Amino acid sequence: MRSYLIRRLPSALLVLVIASFLIFTILRLVPGDPATTLAGPDADAATVAAIRDRLGLDAPLLSQYAHWIGSLLTGDLGPSYAVGGRTADLIGHGLGATTELTLGALLFVIVLGTAFGMLGATARSRWIRSAVRVTTTAALAVPPFVSGVLLVWLFAVSLRVLPPGGRVAFLTAPDLAVQYLVLPALCLALPSAAVLGRYLKDGIERALAEDFIRTAAAAGVAPRRLLWRHALPNALPPVVTLLGMQTGQLLGGAVLVEAIFAWPGLGQLAEQGLTLRDYPVVQDLLLLLVAVFVLVQLLTDLVYAWVDPRIRWE
């Protein structure tokens, strides 16, 4: 496993380097100037030029890029242009909330996706299979900003069993924290759970159609044992890969869900940074998300090889 990780590190670092350059370049192509935003609408050209000089925005782009990478390597992310405070402190404050939301959504994805896949593949009732198919189709078709509003209307307005938005830290009040987490995590998880359920359903159905499964069934092996000991393990490897990809989707989708449920995470910070043209906040945040996605994919490959003994590190 160590040699496998060593072989994968160069490609992972290359992805991060390319992503950092693209993030830096694309942000500079977005209309708007941080100096103009900070100076205000009534500022003269001299004031704007002074702010650009103070922020280093008048330097060549390659020099700005090299300065940013150097700051990242030394661990000094520098101050925020417009949001206020140190960039590292801002990201660190929002990272805990976004991680909490993503982990909660991932738990929903695993539970709901497994339930959708198992029921869709093994339920004897045609009505149950049809209900699962309709549910997964709706979860994929309805965008999060619509499903989020529907969840708030149902559970917060009509039934009044869950709060409509906001966040309470787990260390402060764990019971309240779970209540505030359920709706945004469920909203974020629904599309990924539907995708995972469909992949698992197809994998189980293919595994149950294999010759060795039919032979074991003819020999009198119990259907439950065939499902849990033979069909499910054979269906898991591609599902594990998909789950790793969906984890990256959860991180990206958290931006929109946080805005719907007033969840104080990285999504709100990214929105503020883009609105105010705060380059340090946005580019550090985007590169962090790319790094997390690369790490998740690497861990997914490791789990894939562990689940499927046919895969060898070499």
PDB file of C-alpha atoms in Angstrom:
ATOM      1  CA  MET A   1       0.000   0.000   0.000  1.00  0.00           C
ATOM      2  CA  ARG A   2       2.874   2.362   0.733  1.00  0.00           C
ATOM      3  CA  SER A   3       4.294   1.973  -2.785  1.00  0.00           C
ATOM      4  CA  TYR A   4       0.820   2.560  -4.214  1.00  0.00           C
ATOM      5  CA  LEU A   5       0.502   5.814  -2.281  1.00  0.00           C
ATOM      6  CA  ILE A   6       3.963   6.939  -3.381  1.00  0.00           C
ATOM      7  CA  ARG A   7       3.040   6.306  -7.026  1.00  0.00           C
ATOM      8  CA  ARG A   8      -0.190   8.258  -6.690  1.00  0.00           C
ATOM      9  CA  LEU A   9       1.304  11.319  -4.979  1.00  0.00           C
ATOM     10  CA  PRO A  10       2.906  12.868  -8.108  1.00  0.00           C
ATOM     11  CA  SER A  11      -0.379  12.794 -10.032  1.00  0.00           C
ATOM     12  CA  ALA A  12      -2.241  14.221  -7.033  1.00  0.00           C
ATOM     13  CA  LEU A  13       0.270  17.058  -6.702  1.00  0.00           C
ATOM     14  CA  LEU A  14       0.027  17.725 -10.439  1.00  0.00           C
ATOM     15  CA  VAL A  15      -3.748  18.030 -10.159  1.00  0.00           C
ATOM     16  CA  LEU A  16      -3.364  20.523  -7.313  1.00  0.00           C
ATOM     17  CA  VAL A  17      -0.847  22.615  -9.259  1.00  0.00           C
ATOM     18  CA  ILE A  18      -3.044  22.743 -12.364  1.00  0.00           C
ATOM     19  CA  ALA A  19      -6.132  23.496 -10.256  1.00  0.00           C
ATOM     20  CA  SER A  20      -4.343  26.318  -8.418  1.00  0.00           C
ATOM     21  CA  PHE A  21      -3.312  27.970 -11.689  1.00  0.00           C
ATOM     22  CA  LEU A  22      -6.816  27.643 -13.168  1.00  0.00           C
ATOM     23  CA  ILE A  23      -8.446  29.007 -10.000  1.00  0.00           C
ATOM     24  CA  PHE A  24      -6.047  31.958  -9.903  1.00  0.00           C
ATOM     25  CA  THR A  25      -6.554  32.750 -13.596  1.00  0.00           C
ATOM     26  CA  ILE A  26     -10.336  32.360 -13.712  1.00  0.00           C
ATOM     27  CA  LEU A  27     -10.850  34.602 -10.685  1.00  0.00           C
ATOM     28  CA  ARG A  28      -8.922  37.368 -12.452  1.00  0.00           C
ATOM     29  CA  LEU A  29     -11.184  37.002 -15.487  1.00  0.00           C
ATOM     30  CA  VAL A  30     -14.331  37.593 -13.415  1.00  0.00           C
ATOM     31  CA  PRO A  31     -15.580  41.176 -13.935  1.00  0.00           C
ATOM     32  CA  GLY A  32     -14.903  43.487 -11.016  1.00  0.00           C
ATOM     33  CA  ASP A  33     -11.908  44.867  -9.136  1.00  0.00           C
ATOM     34  CA  PRO A  34     -11.273  44.350  -5.398  1.00  0.00           C
ATOM     35  CA  ALA A  35      -9.636  47.772  -5.164  1.00  0.00           C
ATOM     36  CA  THR A  36     -12.687  49.484  -6.639  1.00  0.00           C
ATOM     37  CA  THR A  37     -14.974  47.562  -4.292  1.00  0.00           C
ATOM     38  CA  LEU A  38     -12.907  48.533  -1.261  1.00  0.00           C
ATOM     39  CA  ALA A  39     -12.540  52.172  -2.316  1.00  0.00           C
ATOM     40  CA  GLY A  40     -16.268  52.666  -2.815  1.00  0.00           C
ATOM     41  CA  PRO A  41     -18.231  54.155  -5.692  1.00  0.00           C
ATOM     42  CA  ASP A  42     -17.116  57.744  -5.042  1.00  0.00           C
ATOM     43  CA  ALA A  43     -13.362  57.129  -4.831  1.00  0.00           C
ATOM     44  CA  ASP A  44     -11.032  58.783  -7.315  1.00  0.00           C
ATOM     45  CA  ALA A  45      -8.471  57.018  -9.483  1.00  0.00           C
ATOM     46  CA  ALA A  46      -5.581  57.850  -7.128  1.00  0.00           C
ATOM     47  CA  THR A  47      -7.309  56.161  -4.199  1.00  0.00           C
ATOM     48  CA  VAL A  48      -8.043  53.041  -6.239  1.00  0.00           C
ATOM     49  CA  ALA A  49      -4.434  52.939  -7.477  1.00  0.00           C
ATOM     50  CA  ALA A  50      -3.144  53.252  -3.906  1.00  0.00           C
ATOM     51  CA  ILE A  51      -5.310  50.331  -2.771  1.00  0.00           C
ATOM     52  CA  ARG A  52      -4.169  48.219  -5.715  1.00  0.00           C
ATOM     53  CA  ASP A  53      -0.553  48.948  -4.813  1.00  0.00           C
ATOM     54  CA  ARG A  54      -1.130  48.085  -1.141  1.00  0.00           C
ATOM     55  CA  LEU A  55      -2.794  44.787  -2.033  1.00  0.00           C
ATOM     56  CA  GLY A  56      -0.177  43.918  -4.656  1.00  0.00           C
ATOM     57  CA  LEU A  57      -2.762  43.825  -7.446  1.00  0.00           C
ATOM     58  CA  ASP A  58      -0.646  45.992  -9.735  1.00  0.00           C
ATOM     59  CA  ALA A  59       2.122  43.374  -9.895  1.00  0.00           C
ATOM     60  CA  PRO A  60       2.362  40.999 -12.899  1.00  0.00           C
ATOM     61  CA  LEU A  61      -0.017  38.060 -12.708  1.00  0.00           C
ATOM     62  CA  LEU A  62       2.757  35.487 -12.545  1.00  0.00           C
ATOM     63  CA  SER A  63       4.321  37.372  -9.645  1.00  0.00           C
ATOM     64  CA  GLN A  64       0.968  37.422  -7.848  1.00  0.00           C
ATOM     65  CA  TYR A  65       0.565  33.693  -8.482  1.00  0.00           C
ATOM     66  CA  ALA A  66       4.071  32.916  -7.204  1.00  0.00           C
ATOM     67  CA  HIS A  67       3.442  35.030  -4.089  1.00  0.00           C
ATOM     68  CA  TRP A  68       0.178  33.177  -3.421  1.00  0.00           C
ATOM     69  CA  ILE A  69       1.794  29.728  -3.798  1.00  0.00           C
ATOM     70  CA  GLY A  70       4.668  30.794  -1.587  1.00  0.00           C
ATOM     71  CA  SER A  71       2.226  31.926   1.091  1.00  0.00           C
ATOM     72  CA  LEU A  72       0.416  28.582   0.902  1.00  0.00           C
ATOM     73  CA  LEU A  73       3.646  26.633   1.288  1.00  0.00           C
ATOM     74  CA  THR A  74       4.626  28.647   4.366  1.00  0.00           C
ATOM     75  CA  GLY A  75       1.161  28.318   5.888  1.00  0.00           C
ATOM     76  CA  ASP A  76       0.535  32.076   5.917  1.00  0.00           C
ATOM     77  CA  LEU A  77      -2.686  32.670   3.983  1.00  0.00           C
ATOM     78  CA  GLY A  78      -2.589  36.371   4.686  1.00  0.00           C
ATOM     79  CA  PRO A  79      -5.417  38.791   5.444  1.00  0.00           C
ATOM     80  CA  SER A  80      -8.789  38.937   3.740  1.00  0.00           C
ATOM     81  CA  TYR A  81      -9.286  41.875   1.363  1.00  0.00           C
ATOM     82  CA  ALA A  82     -12.895  42.669   2.179  1.00  0.00           C
ATOM     83  CA  VAL A  83     -14.593  40.073   4.409  1.00  0.00           C
ATOM     84  CA  GLY A  84     -12.343  40.981   7.319  1.00  0.00           C
ATOM     85  CA  GLY A  85      -9.864  39.040   9.457  1.00  0.00           C
ATOM     86  CA  ARG A  86      -7.251  36.452   8.557  1.00  0.00           C
ATOM     87  CA  THR A  87      -8.088  34.149   5.696  1.00  0.00           C
ATOM     88  CA  ALA A  88      -7.031  31.055   7.644  1.00  0.00           C
ATOM     89  CA  ASP A  89      -9.303  31.989  10.551  1.00  0.00           C
ATOM     90  CA  LEU A  90     -12.270  32.566   8.247  1.00  0.00           C
ATOM     91  CA  ILE A  91     -11.822  29.243   6.467  1.00  0.00           C
ATOM     92  CA  GLY A  92     -11.175  27.394   9.709  1.00  0.00           C
ATOM     93  CA  HIS A  93     -14.375  28.787  11.248  1.00  0.00           C
ATOM     94  CA  GLY A  94     -16.521  27.743   8.283  1.00  0.00           C
ATOM     95  CA  LEU A  95     -14.757  24.435   7.673  1.00  0.00           C
ATOM     96  CA  GLY A  96     -16.116  22.863  10.843  1.00  0.00           C
ATOM     97  CA  ALA A  97     -19.724  23.688   9.916  1.00  0.00           C
ATOM     98  CA  THR A  98     -19.342  22.465   6.324  1.00  0.00           C
ATOM     99  CA  THR A  99     -17.614  19.272   7.457  1.00  0.00           C
ATOM    100  CA  GLU A 100     -20.447  18.637   9.906  1.00  0.00           C
ATOM    101  CA  LEU A 101     -23.036  19.148   7.168  1.00  0.00           C
ATOM    102  CA  THR A 102     -21.146  16.962   4.674  1.00  0.00           C
ATOM    103  CA  LEU A 103     -20.695  14.100   7.149  1.00  0.00           C
ATOM    104  CA  GLY A 104     -24.370  14.262   8.102  1.00  0.00           C
ATOM    105  CA  ALA A 105     -25.344  14.180   4.436  1.00  0.00           C
ATOM    106  CA  LEU A 106     -22.926  11.300   3.794  1.00  0.00           C
ATOM    107  CA  LEU A 107     -24.610   9.293   6.544  1.00  0.00           C
ATOM    108  CA  PHE A 108     -27.989   9.911   4.910  1.00  0.00           C
ATOM    109  CA  VAL A 109     -26.539   8.919   1.518  1.00  0.00           C
ATOM    110  CA  ILE A 110     -25.273   5.587   2.844  1.00  0.00           C
ATOM    111  CA  VAL A 111     -28.462   4.742   4.763  1.00  0.00           C
ATOM    112  CA  LEU A 112     -30.955   5.867   2.129  1.00  0.00           C
ATOM    113  CA  GLY A 113     -28.883   4.643  -0.815  1.00  0.00           C
ATOM    114  CA  THR A 114     -28.527   1.200   0.733  1.00  0.00           C
ATOM    115  CA  ALA A 115     -32.251   1.060   1.472  1.00  0.00           C
ATOM    116  CA  PHE A 116     -33.151   2.154  -2.073  1.00  0.00           C
ATOM    117  CA  GLY A 117     -30.769  -0.377  -3.619  1.00  0.00           C
ATOM    118  CA  MET A 118     -31.764  -3.327  -1.453  1.00  0.00           C
ATOM    119  CA  LEU A 119     -35.510  -2.729  -1.773  1.00  0.00           C
ATOM    120  CA  GLY A 120     -35.308  -2.042  -5.495  1.00  0.00           C
ATOM    121  CA  ALA A 121     -33.405  -5.260  -6.144  1.00  0.00           C
ATOM    122  CA  THR A 122     -34.972  -7.709  -3.690  1.00  0.00           C
ATOM    123  CA  ALA A 123     -38.491  -6.541  -2.823  1.00  0.00           C
ATOM    124  CA  ARG A 124     -41.094  -9.045  -3.976  1.00  0.00           C
ATOM    125  CA  SER A 125     -43.882  -6.493  -4.101  1.00  0.00           C
ATOM    126  CA  ARG A 126     -44.160  -4.657  -7.412  1.00  0.00           C
ATOM    127  CA  TRP A 127     -45.592  -1.660  -5.572  1.00  0.00           C
ATOM    128  CA  ILE A 128     -42.527  -1.350  -3.357  1.00  0.00           C
ATOM    129  CA  ARG A 129     -40.190  -1.489  -6.347  1.00  0.00           C
ATOM    130  CA  SER A 130     -42.305   1.104  -8.154  1.00  0.00           C
ATOM    131  CA  ALA A 131     -42.293   3.363  -5.078  1.00  0.00           C
ATOM    132  CA  VAL A 132     -38.501   3.129  -4.854  1.00  0.00           C
ATOM    133  CA  ARG A 133     -38.158   3.943  -8.552  1.00  0.00           C
ATOM    134  CA  VAL A 134     -40.457   6.964  -8.282  1.00  0.00           C
ATOM    135  CA  THR A 135     -38.667   8.198  -5.162  1.00  0.00           C
ATOM    136  CA  THR A 136     -35.200   7.983  -6.694  1.00  0.00           C
ATOM    137  CA  THR A 137     -36.386   9.632  -9.896  1.00  0.00           C
ATOM    138  CA  ALA A 138     -37.922  12.514  -7.953  1.00  0.00           C
ATOM    139  CA  ALA A 139     -34.797  12.892  -5.817  1.00  0.00           C
ATOM    140  CA  LEU A 140     -32.691  13.197  -8.964  1.00  0.00           C
ATOM    141  CA  ALA A 141     -35.091  15.458 -10.866  1.00  0.00           C
ATOM    142  CA  VAL A 142     -35.919  17.993  -8.150  1.00  0.00           C
ATOM    143  CA  PRO A 143     -33.070  20.492  -7.562  1.00  0.00           C
ATOM    144  CA  PRO A 144     -31.891  21.159  -3.984  1.00  0.00           C
ATOM    145  CA  PHE A 145     -33.333  24.679  -3.841  1.00  0.00           C
ATOM    146  CA  VAL A 146     -36.786  23.197  -4.499  1.00  0.00           C
ATOM    147  CA  SER A 147     -36.471  20.137  -2.251  1.00  0.00           C
ATOM    148  CA  GLY A 148     -35.038  22.362   0.496  1.00  0.00           C
ATOM    149  CA  VAL A 149     -38.070  24.653   0.401  1.00  0.00           C
ATOM    150  CA  LEU A 150     -40.395  21.628   0.405  1.00  0.00           C
ATOM    151  CA  LEU A 151     -38.606  20.097   3.392  1.00  0.00           C
ATOM    152  CA  VAL A 152     -38.833  23.367   5.311  1.00  0.00           C
ATOM    153  CA  TRP A 153     -42.533  23.712   4.475  1.00  0.00           C
ATOM    154  CA  LEU A 154     -43.291  20.128   5.546  1.00  0.00           C
ATOM    155  CA  PHE A 155     -41.194  19.644   8.675  1.00  0.00           C
ATOM    156  CA  ALA A 156     -40.726  23.208   9.932  1.00  0.00           C
ATOM    157  CA  VAL A 157     -43.933  25.006   8.913  1.00  0.00           C
ATOM    158  CA  SER A 158     -46.616  22.312   8.712  1.00  0.00           C
ATOM    159  CA  LEU A 159     -45.475  19.686  11.220  1.00  0.00           C
ATOM    160  CA  ARG A 160     -43.257  22.006  13.290  1.00  0.00           C
ATOM    161  CA  VAL A 161     -40.948  19.210  14.356  1.00  0.00           C
ATOM    162  CA  LEU A 162     -37.647  20.617  13.061  1.00  0.00           C
ATOM    163  CA  PRO A 163     -36.141  24.121  12.883  1.00  0.00           C
ATOM    164  CA  PRO A 164     -36.156  25.780   9.427  1.00  0.00           C
ATOM    165  CA  GLY A 165     -32.525  26.901   9.486  1.00  0.00           C
ATOM    166  CA  GLY A 166     -29.472  27.927  11.438  1.00  0.00           C
ATOM    167  CA  ARG A 167     -26.927  25.878  13.325  1.00  0.00           C
ATOM    168  CA  VAL A 168     -26.107  24.876  16.886  1.00  0.00           C
ATOM    169  CA  ALA A 169     -22.655  23.461  17.659  1.00  0.00           C
ATOM    170  CA  PHE A 170     -22.540  19.846  18.821  1.00  0.00           C
ATOM    171  CA  LEU A 171     -20.393  20.705  21.807  1.00  0.00           C
ATOM    172  CA  THR A 172     -22.967  23.243  22.977  1.00  0.00           C
ATOM    173  CA  ALA A 173     -26.130  21.134  22.752  1.00  0.00           C
ATOM    174  CA  PRO A 174     -25.886  17.809  20.879  1.00  0.00           C
ATOM    175  CA  ASP A 175     -29.647  17.182  20.823  1.00  0.00           C
ATOM    176  CA  LEU A 176     -30.399  20.600  19.326  1.00  0.00           C
ATOM    177  CA  ALA A 177     -27.474  20.281  16.928  1.00  0.00           C
ATOM    178  CA  VAL A 178     -28.954  17.097  15.440  1.00  0.00           C
ATOM    179  CA  GLN A 179     -32.324  18.800  14.966  1.00  0.00           C
ATOM    180  CA  TYR A 180     -30.745  21.699  13.100  1.00  0.00           C
ATOM    181  CA  LEU A 181     -28.644  19.321  10.997  1.00  0.00           C
ATOM    182  CA  VAL A 182     -31.358  16.949   9.772  1.00  0.00           C
ATOM    183  CA  LEU A 183     -33.070  19.128   7.142  1.00  0.00           C
ATOM    184  CA  PRO A 184     -29.976  20.563   5.382  1.00  0.00           C
ATOM    185  CA  ALA A 185     -28.196  17.197   5.482  1.00  0.00           C
ATOM    186  CA  LEU A 186     -31.235  15.409   4.051  1.00  0.00           C
ATOM    187  CA  CYS A 187     -31.668  18.035   1.339  1.00  0.00           C
ATOM    188  CA  LEU A 188     -28.009  17.711   0.367  1.00  0.00           C
ATOM    189  CA  ALA A 189     -28.069  13.903   0.447  1.00  0.00           C
ATOM    190  CA  LEU A 190     -31.185  13.119  -1.608  1.00  0.00           C
ATOM    191  CA  PRO A 191     -29.696  13.264  -5.160  1.00  0.00           C
ATOM    192  CA  SER A 192     -26.566  11.323  -4.180  1.00  0.00           C
ATOM    193  CA  ALA A 193     -28.621   8.737  -2.280  1.00  0.00           C
ATOM    194  CA  ALA A 194     -30.769   8.201  -5.376  1.00  0.00           C
ATOM    195  CA  VAL A 195     -27.691   7.677  -7.581  1.00  0.00           C
ATOM    196  CA  LEU A 196     -26.108   5.334  -5.051  1.00  0.00           C
ATOM    197  CA  GLY A 197     -29.361   3.370  -4.711  1.00  0.00           C
ATOM    198  CA  ARG A 198     -29.647   2.846  -8.454  1.00  0.00           C
ATOM    199  CA  TYR A 199     -26.044   1.691  -8.785  1.00  0.00           C
ATOM    200  CA  LEU A 200     -26.442  -0.691  -5.858  1.00  0.00           C
ATOM    201  CA  LYS A 201     -29.711  -2.058  -7.237  1.00  0.00           C
ATOM    202  CA  ASP A 202     -28.148  -2.763 -10.636  1.00  0.00           C
ATOM    203  CA  GLY A 203     -25.077  -4.330  -9.027  1.00  0.00           C
ATOM    204  CA  ILE A 204     -27.137  -6.647  -6.826  1.00  0.00           C
ATOM    205  CA  GLU A 205     -29.335  -7.693  -9.739  1.00  0.00           C
ATOM    206  CA  ARG A 206     -26.271  -8.502 -11.853  1.00  0.00           C
ATOM    207  CA  ALA A 207     -24.706 -10.450  -8.996  1.00  0.00           C
ATOM    208  CA  LEU A 208     -27.890 -12.456  -8.373  1.00  0.00           C
ATOM    209  CA  ALA A 209     -27.949 -13.398 -12.061  1.00  0.00           C
ATOM    210  CA  GLU A 210     -24.445 -14.931 -11.927  1.00  0.00           C
ATOM    211  CA  ASP A 211     -24.115 -18.675 -12.454  1.00  0.00           C
ATOM    212  CA  PHE A 212     -22.529 -19.366  -9.071  1.00  0.00           C
ATOM    213  CA  ILE A 213     -25.461 -17.647  -7.326  1.00  0.00           C
ATOM    214  CA  ARG A 214     -27.948 -19.748  -9.272  1.00  0.00           C
ATOM    215  CA  THR A 215     -25.972 -22.892  -8.469  1.00  0.00           C
ATOM    216  CA  ALA A 216     -25.900 -22.036  -4.765  1.00  0.00           C
ATOM    217  CA  ALA A 217     -29.637 -21.328  -4.792  1.00  0.00           C
ATOM    218  CA  ALA A 218     -30.315 -24.648  -6.482  1.00  0.00           C
ATOM    219  CA  ALA A 219     -28.195 -26.341  -3.821  1.00  0.00           C
ATOM    220  CA  GLY A 220     -30.502 -24.976  -1.126  1.00  0.00           C
ATOM    221  CA  VAL A 221     -28.499 -22.012   0.208  1.00  0.00           C
ATOM    222  CA  ALA A 222     -30.818 -19.562   1.979  1.00  0.00           C
ATOM    223  CA  PRO A 223     -31.715 -16.453  -0.067  1.00  0.00           C
ATOM    224  CA  ARG A 224     -30.666 -14.170   2.801  1.00  0.00           C
ATOM    225  CA  ARG A 225     -27.222 -15.761   2.894  1.00  0.00           C
ATOM    226  CA  LEU A 226     -26.903 -15.499  -0.883  1.00  0.00           C
ATOM    227  CA  LEU A 227     -27.724 -11.796  -0.696  1.00  0.00           C
ATOM    228  CA  TRP A 228     -25.506 -10.752   2.210  1.00  0.00           C
ATOM    229  CA  ARG A 229     -22.555 -13.134   1.775  1.00  0.00           C
ATOM    230  CA  HIS A 230     -22.290 -13.328  -2.011  1.00  0.00           C
ATOM    231  CA  ALA A 231     -24.360 -10.843  -4.022  1.00  0.00           C
ATOM    232  CA  LEU A 232     -23.767  -7.719  -1.922  1.00  0.00           C
ATOM    233  CA  PRO A 233     -19.950  -8.067  -1.668  1.00  0.00           C
ATOM    234  CA  ASN A 234     -19.757  -8.468  -5.452  1.00  0.00           C
ATOM    235  CA  ALA A 235     -21.887  -5.354  -5.969  1.00  0.00           C
ATOM    236  CA  LEU A 236     -19.927  -3.145  -3.549  1.00  0.00           C
ATOM    237  CA  PRO A 237     -16.660  -2.249  -5.397  1.00  0.00           C
ATOM    238  CA  PRO A 238     -18.183   0.052  -8.063  1.00  0.00           C
ATOM    239  CA  VAL A 239     -20.526   1.479  -5.421  1.00  0.00           C
ATOM    240  CA  VAL A 240     -17.527   2.414  -3.264  1.00  0.00           C
ATOM    241  CA  THR A 241     -16.001   4.298  -6.196  1.00  0.00           C
ATOM    242  CA  LEU A 242     -19.293   6.078  -6.809  1.00  0.00           C
ATOM    243  CA  LEU A 243     -19.570   6.962  -3.114  1.00  0.00           C
ATOM    244  CA  GLY A 244     -16.180   8.649  -3.263  1.00  0.00           C
ATOM    245  CA  MET A 245     -17.274  10.689  -6.270  1.00  0.00           C
ATOM    246  CA  GLN A 246     -20.527  11.627  -4.573  1.00  0.00           C
ATOM    247  CA  THR A 247     -18.611  12.848  -1.530  1.00  0.00           C
ATOM    248  CA  GLY A 248     -17.022  15.443  -3.775  1.00  0.00           C
ATOM    249  CA  GLN A 249     -20.473  16.328  -5.085  1.00  0.00           C
ATOM    250  CA  LEU A 250     -21.662  16.818  -1.511  1.00  0.00           C
ATOM    251  CA  LEU A 251     -18.872  19.313  -0.864  1.00  0.00           C
ATOM    252  CA  GLY A 252     -19.821  21.283  -3.953  1.00  0.00           C
ATOM    253  CA  GLY A 253     -23.552  21.118  -3.290  1.00  0.00           C
ATOM    254  CA  ALA A 254     -23.098  22.300   0.287  1.00  0.00           C
ATOM    255  CA  VAL A 255     -22.628  25.857  -1.019  1.00  0.00           C
ATOM    256  CA  LEU A 256     -26.233  26.074  -2.239  1.00  0.00           C
ATOM    257  CA  VAL A 257     -27.751  24.150   0.665  1.00  0.00           C
ATOM    258  CA  GLU A 258     -25.997  26.368   3.205  1.00  0.00           C
ATOM    259  CA  ALA A 259     -27.596  29.413   1.591  1.00  0.00           C
ATOM    260  CA  ILE A 260     -31.067  27.825   1.778  1.00  0.00           C
ATOM    261  CA  PHE A 261     -30.822  26.835   5.440  1.00  0.00           C
ATOM    262  CA  ALA A 262     -28.672  29.758   6.677  1.00  0.00           C
ATOM    263  CA  TRP A 263     -25.925  27.294   7.583  1.00  0.00           C
ATOM    264  CA  PRO A 264     -22.779  29.273   8.516  1.00  0.00           C
ATOM    265  CA  GLY A 265     -20.232  27.231   6.595  1.00  0.00           C
ATOM    266  CA  LEU A 266     -17.848  27.637   3.693  1.00  0.00           C
ATOM    267  CA  GLY A 267     -20.734  28.237   1.303  1.00  0.00           C
ATOM    268  CA  GLN A 268     -21.650  31.540   2.914  1.00  0.00           C
ATOM    269  CA  LEU A 269     -17.967  32.480   3.044  1.00  0.00           C
ATOM    270  CA  ALA A 270     -17.570  31.719  -0.675  1.00  0.00           C
ATOM    271  CA  GLU A 271     -20.639  33.799  -1.481  1.00  0.00           C
ATOM    272  CA  GLN A 272     -19.281  36.760   0.496  1.00  0.00           C
ATOM    273  CA  GLY A 273     -15.847  36.404  -1.077  1.00  0.00           C
ATOM    274  CA  LEU A 274     -17.203  36.316  -4.626  1.00  0.00           C
ATOM    275  CA  THR A 275     -19.532  39.256  -4.031  1.00  0.00           C
ATOM    276  CA  LEU A 276     -16.738  41.399  -2.570  1.00  0.00           C
ATOM    277  CA  ARG A 277     -14.072  40.138  -5.024  1.00  0.00           C
ATOM    278  CA  ASP A 278     -12.015  38.892  -2.079  1.00  0.00           C
ATOM    279  CA  TYR A 279      -9.362  36.960  -4.010  1.00  0.00           C
ATOM    280  CA  PRO A 280      -7.461  35.413  -1.051  1.00  0.00           C
ATOM    281  CA  VAL A 281     -10.608  33.972   0.521  1.00  0.00           C
ATOM    282  CA  VAL A 282     -12.089  32.565  -2.693  1.00  0.00           C
ATOM    283  CA  GLN A 283      -8.933  31.100  -4.203  1.00  0.00           C
ATOM    284  CA  ASP A 284      -7.793  29.503  -0.920  1.00  0.00           C
ATOM    285  CA  LEU A 285     -11.273  28.099  -0.376  1.00  0.00           C
ATOM    286  CA  LEU A 286     -11.566  26.636  -3.880  1.00  0.00           C
ATOM    287  CA  LEU A 287      -8.114  25.078  -3.707  1.00  0.00           C
ATOM    288  CA  LEU A 288      -9.011  23.562  -0.336  1.00  0.00           C
ATOM    289  CA  LEU A 289     -12.096  21.930  -1.855  1.00  0.00           C
ATOM    290  CA  VAL A 290     -10.010  20.537  -4.723  1.00  0.00           C
ATOM    291  CA  ALA A 291      -7.473  19.148  -2.244  1.00  0.00           C
ATOM    292  CA  VAL A 292     -10.220  17.481  -0.218  1.00  0.00           C
ATOM    293  CA  PHE A 293     -11.712  15.986  -3.381  1.00  0.00           C
ATOM    294  CA  VAL A 294      -8.297  14.579  -4.430  1.00  0.00           C
ATOM    295  CA  LEU A 295      -7.794  13.115  -0.959  1.00  0.00           C
ATOM    296  CA  VAL A 296     -11.242  11.517  -0.998  1.00  0.00           C
ATOM    297  CA  GLN A 297     -10.556   9.928  -4.387  1.00  0.00           C
ATOM    298  CA  LEU A 298      -7.270   8.523  -3.105  1.00  0.00           C
ATOM    299  CA  LEU A 299      -8.956   7.043  -0.045  1.00  0.00           C
ATOM    300  CA  THR A 300     -11.700   5.653  -2.290  1.00  0.00           C
ATOM    301  CA  ASP A 301      -9.129   3.762  -4.358  1.00  0.00           C
ATOM    302  CA  LEU A 302      -7.665   2.292  -1.187  1.00  0.00           C
ATOM    303  CA  VAL A 303     -11.074   1.173   0.076  1.00  0.00           C
ATOM    304  CA  TYR A 304     -11.892  -0.260  -3.370  1.00  0.00           C
ATOM    305  CA  ALA A 305      -8.797  -2.461  -3.260  1.00  0.00           C
ATOM    306  CA  TRP A 306      -9.622  -3.515   0.295  1.00  0.00           C
ATOM    307  CA  VAL A 307     -13.223  -4.438  -0.591  1.00  0.00           C
ATOM    308  CA  ASP A 308     -12.288  -6.296  -3.777  1.00  0.00           C
ATOM    309  CA  PRO A 309      -9.390  -8.746  -3.105  1.00  0.00           C
ATOM    310  CA  ARG A 310      -8.915  -9.142  -6.866  1.00  0.00           C
ATOM    311  CA  ILE A 311      -7.390  -5.653  -6.955  1.00  0.00           C
ATOM    312  CA  ARG A 312      -3.680  -5.630  -6.115  1.00  0.00           C
ATOM    313  CA  TRP A 313      -1.615  -2.608  -5.114  1.00  0.00           C
ATOM    314  CA  GLU A 314       1.007  -3.517  -7.686  1.00  0.00           C
TER     315      GLU A 314
END
